[in-house]
Amino acid sequence: MSTVPPGPTPGFLVWRLANKWRVAVDRAVAPLGLTHAQYVLAASLHGMQRGGQRPSQRRLADHTGLEALYVSKLARTLESAGLIERTRDPRDPRAVQLALTEHGQTLTRQAITAVQELLQQLLEPLGGLDAPRTRAFTEELGTLLDAPLLPSAPDDESTQGAPP
């Protein structure tokens, strides 16, 4: 039987950090009329466009880790605000391509600046954005994000007797 380690678990700390970050980004981009999720979509689209891509909603969903249906909803909202254009992909009529409008590019650059300042503040305890500890932390996060999560069977022995 395994024992529960003292103090918070890594999962609890990741959850708390993710929530702290989401709230902080929401506050930072709210004056620009964006939510955290809208910022993630716009900033990701900005980066992809700078790389010469005009991604589909599906590709942007894969890139951001957001559900495709949620990306579609966010895209419609950003389109209504005049920040992005949604057009049919000429190679696949089922796919919708996204691109930032000129106004969307300007606003997204402002949001990226605000979030970069916030990121610098958040990472200051590790030495700042360019510090060795931050690079190591980023690599560790990447390792965790790249690890596949395999669904476990309800009667899996590894979960028997473990606290919920």
Short mmCIF file of C-alpha atoms in Angstrom, two decimals:
data_model
loop_
_atom_site.label_atom_id
_atom_site.label_comp_id
_atom_site.label_asym_id
_atom_site.label_seq_id
_atom_site.Cartn_x
_atom_site.Cartn_y
_atom_site.Cartn_z
CA MET A 1 0.00 0.00 0.00
CA SER A 2 1.40 3.37 -0.97
CA THR A 3 1.51 6.27 1.41
CA VAL A 4 0.42 9.78 0.55
CA PRO A 5 3.45 12.10 0.54
CA PRO A 6 3.38 15.02 3.00
CA GLY A 7 2.55 18.38 1.52
CA PRO A 8 0.95 19.16 -1.81
CA THR A 9 1.23 16.67 -4.66
CA PRO A 10 2.79 17.64 -8.00
CA GLY A 11 -0.67 17.43 -9.60
CA PHE A 12 -2.10 19.85 -7.06
CA LEU A 13 0.78 22.29 -7.62
CA VAL A 14 0.42 22.11 -11.43
CA TRP A 15 -3.31 22.75 -11.07
CA ARG A 16 -2.70 25.73 -8.74
CA LEU A 17 -0.02 27.20 -11.02
CA ALA A 18 -2.22 26.77 -14.09
CA ASN A 19 -5.09 28.55 -12.33
CA LYS A 20 -2.80 31.34 -11.07
CA TRP A 21 -1.50 31.83 -14.62
CA ARG A 22 -4.97 31.79 -16.21
CA VAL A 23 -6.30 34.40 -13.78
CA ALA A 24 -3.23 36.60 -14.21
CA VAL A 25 -3.44 36.46 -18.02
CA ASP A 26 -7.19 37.14 -17.91
CA ARG A 27 -6.48 40.30 -15.90
CA ALA A 28 -3.60 41.36 -18.15
CA VAL A 29 -5.54 41.07 -21.42
CA ALA A 30 -8.96 42.20 -20.16
CA PRO A 31 -8.20 45.89 -20.90
CA LEU A 32 -7.71 44.82 -24.53
CA GLY A 33 -11.11 43.13 -24.59
CA LEU A 34 -9.70 39.58 -24.57
CA THR A 35 -10.01 36.56 -22.34
CA HIS A 36 -7.16 34.16 -21.63
CA ALA A 37 -8.56 31.60 -24.10
CA GLN A 38 -9.00 34.25 -26.80
CA TYR A 39 -5.44 35.40 -26.17
CA VAL A 40 -4.12 31.84 -26.54
CA LEU A 41 -5.90 31.51 -29.87
CA ALA A 42 -4.84 34.92 -31.20
CA ALA A 43 -1.22 34.67 -30.01
CA SER A 44 -0.88 31.15 -31.43
CA LEU A 45 -2.39 32.29 -34.72
CA HIS A 46 -0.01 35.27 -34.73
CA GLY A 47 2.99 33.00 -34.32
CA MET A 48 1.80 30.59 -36.99
CA GLN A 49 1.11 33.45 -39.43
CA ARG A 50 4.60 34.86 -38.82
CA GLY A 51 5.87 31.42 -39.85
CA GLY A 52 3.97 31.71 -43.13
CA GLN A 53 1.06 29.48 -42.17
CA ARG A 54 -2.66 30.03 -42.48
CA PRO A 55 -3.86 27.22 -40.23
CA SER A 56 -7.21 25.54 -40.18
CA GLN A 57 -9.29 25.60 -37.03
CA ARG A 58 -8.35 21.93 -36.51
CA ARG A 59 -4.63 22.65 -36.82
CA LEU A 60 -4.93 25.55 -34.38
CA ALA A 61 -6.84 23.32 -31.98
CA ASP A 62 -4.06 20.72 -32.15
CA HIS A 63 -1.43 23.42 -31.65
CA THR A 64 -3.12 24.99 -28.61
CA GLY A 65 -4.46 21.84 -27.00
CA LEU A 66 -7.96 23.30 -27.04
CA GLU A 67 -10.97 21.30 -28.20
CA ALA A 68 -11.84 21.88 -31.86
CA LEU A 69 -15.41 22.89 -30.97
CA TYR A 70 -14.09 25.47 -28.48
CA VAL A 71 -11.64 26.84 -31.09
CA SER A 72 -14.57 27.23 -33.49
CA LYS A 73 -16.55 29.15 -30.86
CA LEU A 74 -13.57 31.37 -30.00
CA ALA A 75 -12.87 31.99 -33.68
CA ARG A 76 -16.46 33.10 -34.30
CA THR A 77 -16.24 35.49 -31.33
CA LEU A 78 -12.92 36.93 -32.53
CA GLU A 79 -14.31 37.23 -36.05
CA SER A 80 -17.32 39.19 -34.73
CA ALA A 81 -14.87 41.53 -32.98
CA GLY A 82 -13.02 42.09 -36.26
CA LEU A 83 -9.83 40.40 -35.06
CA ILE A 84 -9.72 37.36 -37.34
CA GLU A 85 -10.99 36.23 -40.72
CA ARG A 86 -12.44 32.77 -41.22
CA THR A 87 -12.41 31.47 -44.80
CA ARG A 88 -13.01 28.12 -46.43
CA ASP A 89 -9.88 26.20 -47.34
CA PRO A 90 -9.79 25.96 -51.16
CA ARG A 91 -8.19 22.48 -50.88
CA ASP A 92 -10.75 21.15 -48.36
CA PRO A 93 -14.23 22.71 -48.35
CA ARG A 94 -14.92 21.21 -44.91
CA ALA A 95 -11.98 23.06 -43.33
CA VAL A 96 -11.98 26.67 -42.17
CA GLN A 97 -8.74 28.65 -42.31
CA LEU A 98 -8.00 31.43 -39.86
CA ALA A 99 -5.98 34.63 -40.20
CA LEU A 100 -5.61 37.71 -38.03
CA THR A 101 -6.91 40.94 -39.51
CA GLU A 102 -4.67 44.02 -39.41
CA HIS A 103 -6.54 45.16 -36.30
CA GLY A 104 -6.17 41.66 -34.85
CA GLN A 105 -2.42 41.71 -35.43
CA THR A 106 -2.06 45.07 -33.68
CA LEU A 107 -4.16 44.03 -30.70
CA THR A 108 -2.44 40.65 -30.45
CA ARG A 109 1.01 42.27 -30.41
CA GLN A 110 -0.16 44.47 -27.52
CA ALA A 111 -1.51 41.42 -25.68
CA ILE A 112 1.72 39.49 -26.26
CA THR A 113 3.71 42.37 -24.77
CA ALA A 114 1.47 42.44 -21.69
CA VAL A 115 1.72 38.67 -21.23
CA GLN A 116 5.51 38.69 -21.73
CA GLU A 117 5.79 41.25 -18.91
CA LEU A 118 3.59 39.03 -16.76
CA LEU A 119 5.68 35.97 -17.63
CA GLN A 120 8.86 37.80 -16.63
CA GLN A 121 7.26 38.64 -13.28
CA LEU A 122 6.07 35.06 -12.72
CA LEU A 123 9.49 33.62 -13.55
CA GLU A 124 11.47 36.11 -11.46
CA PRO A 125 11.81 33.61 -8.56
CA LEU A 126 13.63 31.29 -11.01
CA GLY A 127 15.92 34.10 -12.19
CA GLY A 128 13.77 35.52 -14.98
CA LEU A 129 12.83 34.48 -18.48
CA ASP A 130 16.37 33.75 -19.70
CA ALA A 131 17.72 32.09 -16.53
CA PRO A 132 19.13 28.54 -16.52
CA ARG A 133 16.52 27.47 -13.93
CA THR A 134 13.76 28.75 -16.21
CA ARG A 135 15.18 26.85 -19.20
CA ALA A 136 15.35 23.67 -17.08
CA PHE A 137 11.80 24.25 -15.81
CA THR A 138 10.59 24.74 -19.39
CA GLU A 139 12.27 21.49 -20.48
CA GLU A 140 10.64 19.62 -17.58
CA LEU A 141 7.22 21.02 -18.47
CA GLY A 142 7.78 19.99 -22.10
CA THR A 143 8.69 16.47 -20.97
CA LEU A 144 5.47 16.22 -18.96
CA LEU A 145 3.37 17.60 -21.82
CA ASP A 146 4.94 15.18 -24.31
CA ALA A 147 4.29 12.11 -22.14
CA PRO A 148 1.22 10.22 -23.35
CA LEU A 149 -1.58 9.61 -20.91
CA LEU A 150 -2.82 6.08 -21.24
CA PRO A 151 -6.35 5.42 -20.05
CA SER A 152 -6.38 2.99 -17.16
CA ALA A 153 -8.95 0.24 -16.81
CA PRO A 154 -11.35 0.60 -13.86
CA ASP A 155 -9.99 -2.59 -12.29
CA ASP A 156 -6.34 -1.71 -12.88
CA GLU A 157 -4.27 -3.07 -9.99
CA SER A 158 -2.23 0.12 -9.81
CA THR A 159 -5.33 2.06 -8.74
CA GLN A 160 -6.67 -0.45 -6.22
CA GLY A 161 -6.36 0.84 -2.71
CA ALA A 162 -5.17 4.25 -3.87
CA PRO A 163 -7.03 7.29 -2.57
CA PRO A 164 -9.29 8.98 -5.13
#
